[in-house]
Amino acid sequence: MCGFYCHAPPPQQQPRRQQQPRQQQQQQQQQQQQQQQQQQPAGALLQALALPTISLPADDSALPKAACAAMAEAGRAAEALHLRPALLDAVGRGMRRQAATADGARLFLAVDYRSLRYACSEGDADVARAWMERMAEHAGGGAGGTSSGPTQQQQQPPQQQQQPAGALLQALALPAISLPADDGALSNAACAAMAEAGRAAEALRLRPALLDAVGRGMLQLTAAADAARRFLAVDYRSLRYACGEGDAAVARAWMGRMAAAAGPPAS
């Protein structure tokens, strides 16, 4: 009997009590590690969001609901980018300010949200961050980044007459232009991107004065090396996404931002 009890296992209640918290801790650690690994590639996170298409409603009474849905999706993208709290707050205020009126809500849905969706679908964190910075500027915070200028606010929502222009933009098949590793090749790459943007401007049939302002704005934004890198890494890619989708409204808003960056015309 003694030998039996000597070899018998100890009561199992104590090990079970000790193993359960250990298992929970291990599971929590694994979850934290997985979350940290997922948080590293912002572009992959943006692409995984699969932001939905939100159509411009025909009935104005449905505009607030559609705008709120778009802002919620943009908020998901902002969280994936891990924006600092002050910028995240400014982005939210900027979106609400953009969509405060019926015309503003239409513009937000027809131009702003779609532009962000294109960037996220491409997994382009740089373009998405630039979008957030521009949106934060509408809150009056001055969060930095590129300036959208007043012309974006003046853009009209897309109409049926823009559909042929959208088809022309899509047919352009604007090429990808990589950011060169050598600064000596930066000027050539920027010139190539401006030439492609010029093709898009012609497809949009911009009036001569605006076409001239767009050209001067692009020259202004590529005058310095750092600015040229940003133009290639953010601005041109944003236009290329819009053209690839055949979205004339977003492309026109892009042209408006370029024109806003231009100085006064030469006398």
XYZ file of N, CA and C in Angstrom, residues 3-265:
789
model
N 3.871 1.557 -1.193
C 4.472 1.795 -2.493
C 3.484 2.376 -3.469
N 2.236 1.952 -3.362
C 1.215 2.480 -4.268
C 1.034 3.967 -4.073
N 0.922 4.365 -2.814
C 0.714 5.782 -2.533
C 1.956 6.609 -2.833
N 3.131 5.979 -2.707
C 4.344 6.723 -3.025
C 4.409 7.066 -4.511
N 3.904 6.148 -5.341
C 3.957 6.384 -6.782
C 2.704 7.072 -7.317
N 1.745 7.250 -6.465
C 0.507 7.901 -6.922
C 0.773 9.376 -7.200
N 0.132 9.954 -8.234
C 0.337 11.384 -8.552
C -0.231 12.274 -7.474
N 0.322 13.420 -7.281
C -0.193 14.349 -6.268
C -1.566 14.865 -6.693
N -2.273 15.497 -5.807
C -3.583 16.074 -6.165
C -3.444 17.011 -7.359
N -4.416 16.954 -8.286
C -4.300 17.677 -9.548
C -4.882 19.084 -9.492
N -5.488 19.430 -8.394
C -6.116 20.750 -8.327
C -5.077 21.864 -8.368
N -3.992 21.719 -7.644
C -2.985 22.782 -7.598
C -2.301 23.000 -8.950
N -1.849 21.918 -9.660
C -1.236 22.165 -10.975
C -2.199 22.828 -11.947
N -3.473 22.405 -11.912
C -4.434 23.007 -12.819
C -4.582 24.498 -12.551
N -4.606 24.834 -11.296
C -4.712 26.254 -10.948
C -3.483 27.032 -11.415
N -2.323 26.368 -11.430
C -1.109 27.050 -11.849
C -0.995 27.109 -13.373
N -1.521 26.038 -14.055
C -1.364 25.978 -15.495
C -2.290 26.949 -16.216
N -3.508 27.140 -15.688
C -4.456 28.008 -16.365
C -3.933 29.427 -16.537
N -3.445 30.089 -15.476
C -2.918 31.433 -15.695
C -1.696 31.455 -16.607
N -0.869 30.403 -16.542
C 0.292 30.348 -17.423
C -0.144 30.251 -18.882
N -1.141 29.429 -19.153
C -1.642 29.308 -20.519
C -2.235 30.624 -21.004
N -2.955 31.287 -20.121
C -3.531 32.574 -20.497
C -2.443 33.594 -20.799
N -1.392 33.594 -19.977
C -0.288 34.520 -20.214
C 0.398 34.228 -21.544
N 0.594 32.941 -21.841
C 1.222 32.576 -23.108
C 0.361 33.004 -24.293
N -0.960 32.803 -24.161
C -1.860 33.211 -25.241
C -1.837 34.720 -25.434
N -1.824 35.450 -24.312
C -1.769 36.907 -24.403
C -0.466 37.371 -25.044
N 0.645 36.737 -24.667
C 1.929 37.099 -25.260
C 1.949 36.816 -26.759
N 1.375 35.681 -27.157
C 1.321 35.350 -28.579
C 0.464 36.350 -29.343
N -0.668 36.737 -28.736
C -1.533 37.720 -29.382
C -0.829 39.060 -29.524
N -0.112 39.460 -28.467
C 0.618 40.723 -28.528
C 1.703 40.679 -29.598
N 2.406 39.562 -29.694
C 3.439 39.426 -30.717
C 2.842 39.481 -32.120
N 1.688 38.823 -32.293
C 1.029 38.857 -33.596
C 0.580 40.268 -33.950
N 0.049 40.976 -32.948
C -0.384 42.347 -33.192
C 0.796 43.234 -33.565
N 1.915 43.055 -32.867
C 3.096 43.855 -33.173
C 3.610 43.559 -34.585
N 3.580 42.299 -34.969
C 4.029 41.942 -36.312
C 3.105 42.523 -37.373
N 1.801 42.539 -37.076
C 0.836 43.073 -38.034
C 0.947 44.580 -38.154
N 1.390 45.226 -37.084
C 1.450 46.677 -37.079
C 2.665 47.212 -37.839
N 3.626 46.387 -38.116
C 4.852 46.881 -38.750
C 4.629 47.365 -40.182
N 4.053 46.548 -41.085
C 3.884 47.023 -42.462
C 2.587 47.799 -42.618
N 2.658 49.113 -42.576
C 1.450 49.933 -42.674
C 0.772 49.742 -44.022
N 1.565 49.608 -45.080
C 0.980 49.425 -46.400
C 0.150 48.157 -46.487
N 0.661 47.070 -45.909
C -0.080 45.809 -45.933
C -1.365 45.922 -45.126
N -1.309 46.634 -44.013
C -2.515 46.839 -43.207
C -3.555 47.634 -43.975
N -3.107 48.679 -44.667
C -4.043 49.488 -45.446
C -4.704 48.646 -46.530
N -3.914 47.823 -47.188
C -4.453 46.989 -48.262
C -5.445 45.970 -47.703
N -5.140 45.460 -46.523
C -6.023 44.467 -45.908
C -7.354 45.062 -45.457
N -7.399 46.374 -45.267
C -8.657 47.007 -44.855
C -9.745 46.819 -45.909
N -9.338 46.790 -47.181
C -10.292 46.650 -48.295
C -11.421 47.668 -48.160
N -11.052 48.944 -48.122
C -12.062 49.990 -47.969
C -13.131 49.850 -49.052
N -14.396 49.879 -48.672
C -15.465 49.649 -49.646
C -15.740 50.874 -50.505
N -16.350 50.632 -51.639
C -16.845 51.725 -52.471
C -18.098 52.304 -51.823
N -18.140 53.609 -51.684
C -19.322 54.283 -51.133
C -19.815 55.252 -52.197
N -20.924 54.919 -52.806
C -21.442 55.708 -53.918
C -22.066 57.005 -53.427
N -22.074 57.983 -54.310
C -22.723 59.255 -54.019
C -24.229 59.044 -54.127
N -24.986 59.206 -53.034
C -26.428 58.932 -53.099
C -27.162 59.947 -53.959
N -28.201 59.466 -54.636
C -29.006 60.362 -55.465
C -29.872 61.278 -54.610
N -30.259 60.794 -53.448
C -31.117 61.568 -52.548
C -30.249 62.293 -51.524
N -30.414 63.612 -51.440
C -29.603 64.393 -50.501
C -29.841 63.989 -49.053
N -31.016 63.439 -48.756
C -31.297 63.043 -47.375
C -30.397 61.891 -46.926
N -29.836 61.164 -47.892
C -28.939 60.054 -47.556
C -27.477 60.474 -47.504
N -27.206 61.749 -47.801
C -25.818 62.224 -47.805
C -25.136 62.096 -46.445
N -25.777 62.547 -45.342
C -25.082 62.456 -44.044
C -24.684 61.030 -43.685
N -25.574 60.077 -43.946
C -25.267 58.682 -43.619
C -24.095 58.176 -44.452
N -24.097 58.504 -45.747
C -22.994 58.067 -46.610
C -21.683 58.725 -46.200
N -21.733 60.017 -45.867
C -20.523 60.722 -45.444
C -19.984 60.143 -44.142
N -20.883 59.814 -43.211
C -20.447 59.219 -41.942
C -19.788 57.861 -42.178
N -20.355 57.088 -43.098
C -19.756 55.788 -43.413
C -18.360 55.962 -44.000
N -18.206 56.947 -44.885
C -16.890 57.204 -45.481
C -15.898 57.682 -44.426
N -16.343 58.538 -43.516
C -15.453 59.014 -42.455
C -15.035 57.874 -41.537
N -15.957 56.953 -41.276
C -15.616 55.802 -40.438
C -14.551 54.937 -41.114
N -14.692 54.736 -42.421
C -13.692 53.946 -43.147
C -12.344 54.665 -43.176
N -12.382 55.978 -43.372
C -11.138 56.755 -43.341
C -10.499 56.688 -41.959
N -11.335 56.635 -40.926
C -10.815 56.488 -39.572
C -10.081 55.173 -39.379
N -10.585 54.115 -39.996
C -9.889 52.825 -39.939
C -8.505 52.935 -40.578
N -8.440 53.650 -41.695
C -7.144 53.841 -42.353
C -6.204 54.661 -41.480
N -6.751 55.685 -40.820
C -5.930 56.516 -39.938
C -5.360 55.697 -38.788
N -6.158 54.800 -38.241
C -5.675 53.947 -37.151
C -4.593 52.986 -37.646
N -4.757 52.488 -38.867
C -3.751 51.577 -39.419
C -2.411 52.273 -39.623
N -2.460 53.586 -39.832
C -1.228 54.357 -40.028
C -0.571 54.740 -38.707
N -1.257 54.473 -37.593
C -0.730 54.796 -36.265
C -0.352 56.276 -36.161
N -1.277 57.137 -36.549
C -1.026 58.573 -36.457
C -0.921 58.994 -35.000
N -0.148 60.021 -34.752
C -0.057 60.532 -33.388
C -1.417 61.119 -32.996
N -1.764 61.108 -31.697
C -3.111 61.504 -31.272
C -3.543 62.880 -31.762
N -2.640 63.862 -31.739
C -3.019 65.214 -32.165
C -3.399 65.238 -33.642
N -2.642 64.526 -34.469
C -2.948 64.488 -35.895
C -4.226 63.703 -36.153
N -4.417 62.610 -35.421
C -5.629 61.809 -35.570
C -6.867 62.637 -35.247
N -6.772 63.433 -34.194
C -7.893 64.305 -33.828
C -8.144 65.352 -34.909
N -7.066 65.924 -35.440
C -7.213 66.946 -36.484
C -7.816 66.355 -37.754
N -7.464 65.124 -38.072
C -8.040 64.466 -39.250
C -9.546 64.312 -39.081
N -9.966 63.882 -37.904
C -11.394 63.735 -37.646
C -12.139 65.048 -37.754
N -11.557 66.103 -37.172
C -12.209 67.412 -37.253
C -12.228 67.928 -38.683
N -11.143 67.674 -39.412
C -11.094 68.116 -40.802
C -12.139 67.426 -41.659
N -12.333 66.125 -41.454
C -13.348 65.402 -42.222
C -14.744 65.913 -41.895
N -15.005 66.126 -40.614
C -16.338 66.632 -40.237
C -16.585 68.012 -40.822
N -15.543 68.820 -40.849
C -15.691 70.155 -41.424
C -15.914 70.071 -42.934
N -15.218 69.154 -43.590
C -15.387 68.978 -45.027
C -16.814 68.564 -45.380
N -17.392 67.711 -44.558
C -18.706 67.143 -44.856
C -19.834 67.845 -44.111
N -19.590 69.045 -43.623
C -20.595 69.745 -42.814
C -21.789 70.208 -43.643
N -21.577 70.520 -44.913
C -22.657 70.971 -45.787
C -22.929 69.908 -46.848
N -24.048 70.054 -47.543
C -24.397 69.079 -48.581
C -23.353 69.067 -49.694
N -22.939 70.257 -50.144
C -21.918 70.320 -51.195
C -20.595 69.736 -50.714
N -20.245 70.041 -49.463
C -19.005 69.505 -48.918
C -19.048 67.994 -48.783
N -20.206 67.459 -48.386
C -20.344 66.006 -48.262
C -20.222 65.332 -49.620
N -20.815 65.953 -50.648
C -20.687 65.390 -52.001
C -19.219 65.368 -52.441
N -18.525 66.472 -52.183
C -17.115 66.551 -52.559
C -16.286 65.522 -51.801
N -16.581 65.361 -50.517
C -15.839 64.402 -49.705
C -16.023 62.983 -50.242
N -17.254 62.649 -50.614
C -17.529 61.312 -51.132
C -16.977 61.117 -52.541
N -17.137 62.154 -53.379
C -16.795 62.017 -54.792
C -15.307 62.154 -55.072
N -14.583 62.830 -54.185
C -13.161 63.099 -54.442
C -12.279 62.576 -53.309
N -12.492 63.097 -52.117
C -11.563 62.811 -51.016
C -11.535 61.330 -50.648
N -12.715 60.772 -50.365
C -12.734 59.381 -49.915
C -12.220 58.436 -50.997
N -12.621 58.688 -52.229
C -12.179 57.811 -53.306
C -10.666 57.870 -53.492
N -10.089 59.055 -53.338
C -8.639 59.191 -53.444
C -7.936 58.360 -52.376
N -8.469 58.396 -51.152
C -7.887 57.593 -50.077
C -8.056 56.106 -50.357
N -9.207 55.722 -50.859
C -9.465 54.306 -51.131
C -8.490 53.758 -52.170
N -8.187 54.555 -53.183
C -7.230 54.105 -54.197
C -5.857 53.860 -53.572
N -5.425 54.794 -52.716
C -4.111 54.649 -52.079
C -4.066 53.410 -51.194
N -5.135 53.184 -50.434
C -5.163 52.030 -49.536
C -5.194 50.724 -50.322
N -5.934 50.694 -51.415
C -6.003 49.468 -52.215
C -4.644 49.119 -52.814
N -3.804 50.135 -53.019
C -2.449 49.903 -53.518
C -1.456 49.656 -52.385
N -1.925 49.772 -51.147
C -1.028 49.613 -50.008
C 0.013 50.702 -49.915
N -0.350 51.911 -50.358
C 0.604 53.019 -50.420
C 0.445 53.897 -49.173
N 1.266 53.639 -48.170
C 1.167 54.369 -46.910
C 1.580 55.825 -47.061
N 2.518 56.120 -47.947
C 2.965 57.504 -48.127
C 1.833 58.381 -48.652
N 1.125 57.903 -49.664
C 0.018 58.678 -50.227
C -1.119 58.787 -49.215
N -1.373 57.720 -48.477
C -2.433 57.764 -47.468
C -2.090 58.757 -46.358
N -0.826 58.793 -45.938
C -0.431 59.764 -44.909
C -0.575 61.197 -45.417
N -0.202 61.421 -46.680
C -0.365 62.758 -47.251
C -1.841 63.147 -47.280
N -2.706 62.201 -47.547
C -4.154 62.452 -47.519
C -4.578 62.879 -46.121
N -4.099 62.172 -45.104
C -4.448 62.507 -43.722
C -3.957 63.911 -43.365
N -2.768 64.259 -43.813
C -2.221 65.579 -43.505
C -3.042 66.683 -44.168
N -3.451 66.444 -45.415
C -4.288 67.441 -46.089
C -5.632 67.581 -45.391
N -6.183 66.459 -44.944
C -7.468 66.516 -44.254
C -7.326 67.251 -42.923
N -6.210 67.044 -42.239
C -5.985 67.733 -40.968
C -5.894 69.236 -41.162
N -5.382 69.662 -42.318
C -5.276 71.100 -42.582
C -6.647 71.762 -42.661
N -7.663 71.006 -43.063
C -9.013 71.565 -43.134
C -9.578 71.843 -41.745
N -8.969 71.225 -40.727
C -9.408 71.499 -39.358
C -8.797 72.776 -38.822
N -7.867 73.368 -39.593
C -7.219 74.600 -39.155
C -6.049 74.361 -38.249
N -5.572 73.086 -38.188
C -4.505 72.775 -37.255
C -3.120 72.974 -37.809
N -2.951 72.919 -39.128
C -1.607 73.041 -39.705
C -0.727 71.886 -39.337
N -1.184 70.665 -39.695
C -0.445 69.471 -39.319
C 0.729 69.182 -40.226
N 0.971 70.051 -41.200
C 2.103 69.838 -42.094
C 1.691 69.052 -43.305
N 2.670 68.772 -44.173
C 2.384 68.023 -45.377
C 2.018 68.941 -46.521
N 1.540 68.352 -47.606
C 1.198 69.132 -48.771
C -0.066 69.915 -48.537
N -0.171 71.033 -49.202
C -1.348 71.882 -49.067
C -2.311 71.613 -50.196
N -3.591 71.437 -49.830
C -4.590 71.156 -50.849
C -5.026 72.420 -51.554
N -4.927 73.564 -50.891
C -5.311 74.821 -51.533
C -6.813 74.957 -51.621
N -7.300 76.144 -51.940
C -8.733 76.355 -52.002
C -9.380 75.740 -53.225
N -8.612 75.383 -54.218
C -9.229 74.906 -55.451
C -9.910 73.561 -55.261
N -9.457 72.764 -54.319
C -10.119 71.488 -54.119
C -11.539 71.702 -53.625
N -11.742 72.718 -52.807
C -13.077 73.006 -52.326
C -13.974 73.474 -53.456
N -13.401 74.071 -54.476
C -14.199 74.613 -55.552
C -14.510 73.582 -56.627
N -13.959 72.368 -56.511
C -14.208 71.369 -57.536
C -15.665 70.935 -57.499
N -16.231 70.670 -58.657
C -17.596 70.208 -58.762
C -17.629 68.697 -58.603
N -18.722 68.154 -58.027
C -18.846 66.703 -58.001
C -18.955 66.145 -59.412
N -18.588 64.879 -59.609
C -18.556 64.339 -60.962
C -19.933 64.307 -61.589
N -20.011 64.627 -62.850
C -21.243 64.582 -63.616
C -21.068 63.561 -64.736
N -22.144 63.301 -65.425
C -22.092 62.310 -66.489
C -21.138 62.738 -67.605
N -20.994 64.061 -67.777
C -20.142 64.525 -68.859
C -18.668 64.227 -68.589
N -18.309 63.861 -67.342
C -16.924 63.547 -67.029
C -16.565 62.100 -67.374
N -17.549 61.270 -67.663
C -17.270 59.863 -67.919
C -16.333 59.651 -69.103
N -16.511 60.352 -70.248
C -15.538 60.176 -71.332
C -14.122 60.549 -70.914
N -13.983 61.615 -70.105
C -12.653 61.995 -69.632
C -12.060 60.887 -68.772
N -12.902 60.245 -67.964
C -12.418 59.138 -67.145
C -11.898 57.991 -67.988
N -12.599 57.699 -69.074
C -12.141 56.636 -69.970
C -10.810 57.004 -70.623
N -10.659 58.282 -70.970
C -9.393 58.737 -71.550
C -8.254 58.607 -70.546
N -8.527 58.967 -69.303
C -7.500 58.864 -68.262
C -7.060 57.418 -68.080
N -8.032 56.527 -68.060
C -7.713 55.113 -67.870
C -6.900 54.576 -69.043
N -7.238 55.055 -70.235
C -6.523 54.591 -71.429
C -5.079 55.083 -71.474
N -4.770 56.149 -70.717
C -3.396 56.656 -70.698
C -2.423 55.633 -70.132
N -2.914 54.828 -69.177
C -2.063 53.823 -68.524
C -0.763 54.454 -68.039
N -0.897 55.466 -67.178
C 0.294 56.156 -66.671
C 1.259 55.152 -66.051
N 2.518 55.206 -66.404
C 3.478 54.214 -65.909
C 3.918 54.511 -64.479
N 4.354 53.471 -63.800
C 4.978 53.650 -62.488
C 6.365 54.247 -62.696
N 6.672 55.270 -61.912
C 7.989 55.914 -61.991
C 8.620 55.815 -60.609
N 9.625 54.981 -60.489
C 10.246 54.731 -59.188
C 11.093 55.915 -58.750
N 11.226 56.038 -57.446
C 12.098 57.057 -56.875
C 13.537 56.596 -57.055
N 14.359 57.324 -57.818
C 15.723 56.848 -58.088
C 16.599 56.910 -56.841
N 17.491 55.952 -56.738
C 18.414 55.935 -55.602
C 19.467 57.021 -55.735
N 19.799 57.372 -56.957
C 20.823 58.378 -57.227
C 20.155 59.733 -57.429
N 20.571 60.727 -56.652
C 19.999 62.066 -56.795
C 20.269 62.659 -58.171
N 21.289 62.178 -58.843
C 21.576 62.683 -60.172
C 20.488 62.349 -61.171
N 19.750 61.261 -60.907
C 18.661 60.852 -61.799
C 17.314 61.406 -61.358
N 17.317 62.175 -60.266
C 16.061 62.679 -59.711
C 15.372 63.643 -60.668
N 16.161 64.511 -61.281
C 15.591 65.501 -62.185
C 14.914 64.841 -63.381
N 15.569 63.830 -63.951
C 14.983 63.140 -65.096
C 13.691 62.427 -64.715
N 13.685 61.809 -63.534
C 12.483 61.107 -63.087
C 11.335 62.083 -62.853
N 11.641 63.237 -62.239
C 10.606 64.244 -62.000
C 10.059 64.788 -63.316
N 10.939 65.014 -64.274
C 10.493 65.494 -65.592
C 9.589 64.469 -66.270
N 9.942 63.197 -66.145
C 9.107 62.152 -66.737
C 7.729 62.119 -66.089
N 7.697 62.269 -64.750
C 6.410 62.274 -64.046
C 5.574 63.484 -64.437
N 6.212 64.645 -64.568
C 5.473 65.843 -64.978
C 4.927 65.696 -66.389
N 5.695 65.049 -67.254
C 5.215 64.831 -68.617
C 3.984 63.933 -68.623
N 4.005 62.890 -67.801
C 2.847 62.001 -67.717
C 1.645 62.729 -67.120
N 1.896 63.560 -66.108
C 0.810 64.353 -65.525
C 0.247 65.332 -66.548
N 1.127 65.835 -67.416
C 0.665 66.717 -68.479
C -0.269 66.011 -69.444
N 0.003 64.743 -69.730
C -0.898 63.961 -70.575
C -2.270 63.837 -69.928
N -2.275 63.627 -68.600
C -3.551 63.536 -67.886
C -4.292 64.867 -67.918
N -3.543 65.965 -67.771
C -4.170 67.293 -67.814
C -4.811 67.549 -69.171
N -4.147 67.126 -70.229
C -4.711 67.302 -71.568
C -5.958 66.443 -71.756
N -5.946 65.239 -71.189
C -7.120 64.372 -71.299
C -8.324 64.963 -70.583
N -8.063 65.750 -69.545
C -9.150 66.397 -68.801
C -9.665 67.648 -69.498
N -8.968 68.076 -70.550
C -9.365 69.255 -71.330
C -9.467 70.498 -70.432
N -8.419 70.706 -69.644
C -8.391 71.879 -68.767
C -8.302 73.144 -69.601
N -8.877 74.198 -69.093
C -8.776 75.481 -69.789
C -7.317 75.937 -69.780
N -6.904 76.726 -70.754
C -5.478 77.080 -70.893
C -4.873 77.701 -69.641
N -5.607 78.599 -68.980
C -5.052 79.256 -67.795
C -4.776 78.246 -66.686
N -5.697 77.299 -66.493
C -5.505 76.282 -65.460
C -4.391 75.325 -65.855
N -4.330 74.976 -67.120
C -3.272 74.091 -67.603
C -1.898 74.710 -67.361
N -1.798 76.013 -67.599
C -0.536 76.714 -67.359
C -0.198 76.719 -65.874
N -1.217 76.951 -65.029
C -0.980 76.976 -63.581
C -0.557 75.609 -63.068
N -1.133 74.555 -63.625
C -0.744 73.200 -63.222
C 0.728 72.955 -63.539
N 1.148 73.358 -64.729
C 2.551 73.189 -65.096
C 3.480 73.955 -64.179
N 3.117 75.213 -63.870
C 3.968 76.009 -62.982
C 3.974 75.436 -61.574
N 2.834 74.915 -61.151
C 2.778 74.313 -59.820
C 3.673 73.096 -59.705
N 3.674 72.258 -60.732
C 4.542 71.081 -60.711
C 6.011 71.487 -60.702
N 6.344 72.506 -61.469
C 7.725 72.996 -61.455
C 8.106 73.519 -60.077
N 7.162 74.199 -59.430
C 7.408 74.738 -58.091
C 7.635 73.602 -57.089
N 6.854 72.534 -57.241
C 6.927 71.421 -56.293
C 8.109 70.492 -56.547
N 8.795 70.663 -57.660
C 9.958 69.810 -57.950
C 11.250 70.612 -58.042
N 11.218 71.865 -57.588
C 12.399 72.729 -57.705
C 13.541 72.251 -56.821
N 13.222 71.758 -55.630
C 14.247 71.270 -54.708
C 14.258 69.748 -54.711
N 15.380 69.175 -54.300
C 15.517 67.715 -54.335
C 14.490 67.029 -53.441
N 14.330 67.526 -52.206
C 13.369 66.912 -51.292
C 11.949 67.012 -51.840
N 11.625 68.171 -52.424
C 10.289 68.352 -52.990
C 10.076 67.429 -54.184
N 11.111 67.242 -54.988
C 10.996 66.344 -56.140
C 10.760 64.905 -55.693
N 11.437 64.512 -54.612
C 11.216 63.158 -54.084
C 9.771 62.994 -53.629
N 9.250 64.003 -52.947
C 7.865 63.921 -52.477
C 6.895 63.897 -53.658
N 7.183 64.676 -54.692
C 6.316 64.695 -55.868
C 6.238 63.303 -56.491
N 7.384 62.632 -56.575
C 7.408 61.293 -57.154
C 6.771 60.261 -56.229
N 7.053 60.376 -54.933
C 6.624 59.357 -53.979
C 5.176 59.506 -53.550
N 4.624 60.707 -53.674
C 3.263 60.951 -53.189
C 2.363 61.492 -54.293
N 2.714 62.653 -54.815
C 1.800 63.350 -55.725
C 1.556 62.570 -57.018
N 2.630 62.186 -57.678
C 2.447 61.496 -58.959
C 1.724 60.162 -58.778
N 2.081 59.441 -57.734
C 1.435 58.150 -57.507
C -0.050 58.320 -57.235
N -0.409 59.371 -56.499
C -1.820 59.642 -56.232
C -2.584 59.884 -57.534
N -1.986 60.670 -58.440
C -2.623 60.911 -59.736
C -2.712 59.618 -60.540
N -1.673 58.830 -60.501
C -1.658 57.582 -61.275
C -2.764 56.636 -60.818
N -2.998 56.570 -59.510
C -4.077 55.716 -59.015
C -5.431 56.198 -59.534
N -5.649 57.518 -59.481
C -6.924 58.067 -59.941
C -7.129 57.791 -61.428
N -6.083 57.976 -62.216
C -6.199 57.730 -63.656
C -6.421 56.249 -63.936
N -5.775 55.399 -63.169
C -5.968 53.966 -63.356
C -7.395 53.536 -63.100
N -8.073 54.264 -62.206
C -9.479 53.984 -61.924
C -10.411 54.738 -62.862
N -9.846 55.577 -63.724
C -10.685 56.380 -64.611
C -11.513 57.402 -63.866
N -10.990 57.910 -62.760
C -11.734 58.836 -61.901
C -11.351 60.269 -62.240
N -12.150 60.904 -63.088
C -11.845 62.265 -63.524
C -11.994 63.270 -62.397
N -12.922 63.035 -61.477
C -13.130 63.989 -60.386
C -11.903 64.078 -59.488
N -11.343 62.931 -59.132
C -10.151 62.921 -58.286
C -8.962 63.502 -59.044
N -8.859 63.188 -60.328
C -7.763 63.735 -61.131
C -7.877 65.250 -61.249
N -9.092 65.771 -61.412
C -9.271 67.226 -61.481
C -8.901 67.892 -60.153
N -9.263 67.243 -59.046
C -8.881 67.797 -57.744
C -7.363 67.833 -57.601
N -6.685 66.824 -58.122
C -5.216 66.789 -58.107
C -4.673 67.966 -58.899
N -5.229 68.216 -60.073
C -4.791 69.349 -60.889
C -5.024 70.661 -60.148
N -6.133 70.740 -59.424
C -6.402 71.947 -58.648
C -5.357 72.193 -57.579
N -4.887 71.121 -56.944
C -3.845 71.272 -55.924
C -2.534 71.716 -56.550
N -2.223 71.179 -57.724
C -1.002 71.601 -58.408
C -1.081 73.082 -58.782
N -2.238 73.499 -59.286
C -2.407 74.902 -59.667
C -2.302 75.813 -58.455
N -2.796 75.339 -57.299
C -2.717 76.148 -56.083
C -1.277 76.325 -55.621
N -0.419 75.349 -55.955
C 0.991 75.441 -55.561
C 1.778 76.397 -56.440
N 1.197 76.807 -57.563
C 1.901 77.719 -58.477
C 1.909 79.130 -57.917
N 2.982 79.823 -58.152
C 3.033 81.231 -57.774
C 2.266 82.074 -58.775
N 2.307 83.393 -58.627
C 1.622 84.267 -59.590
C 2.241 84.124 -60.970
N 1.429 84.216 -62.017
C 1.971 84.079 -63.371
C 2.980 85.166 -63.685
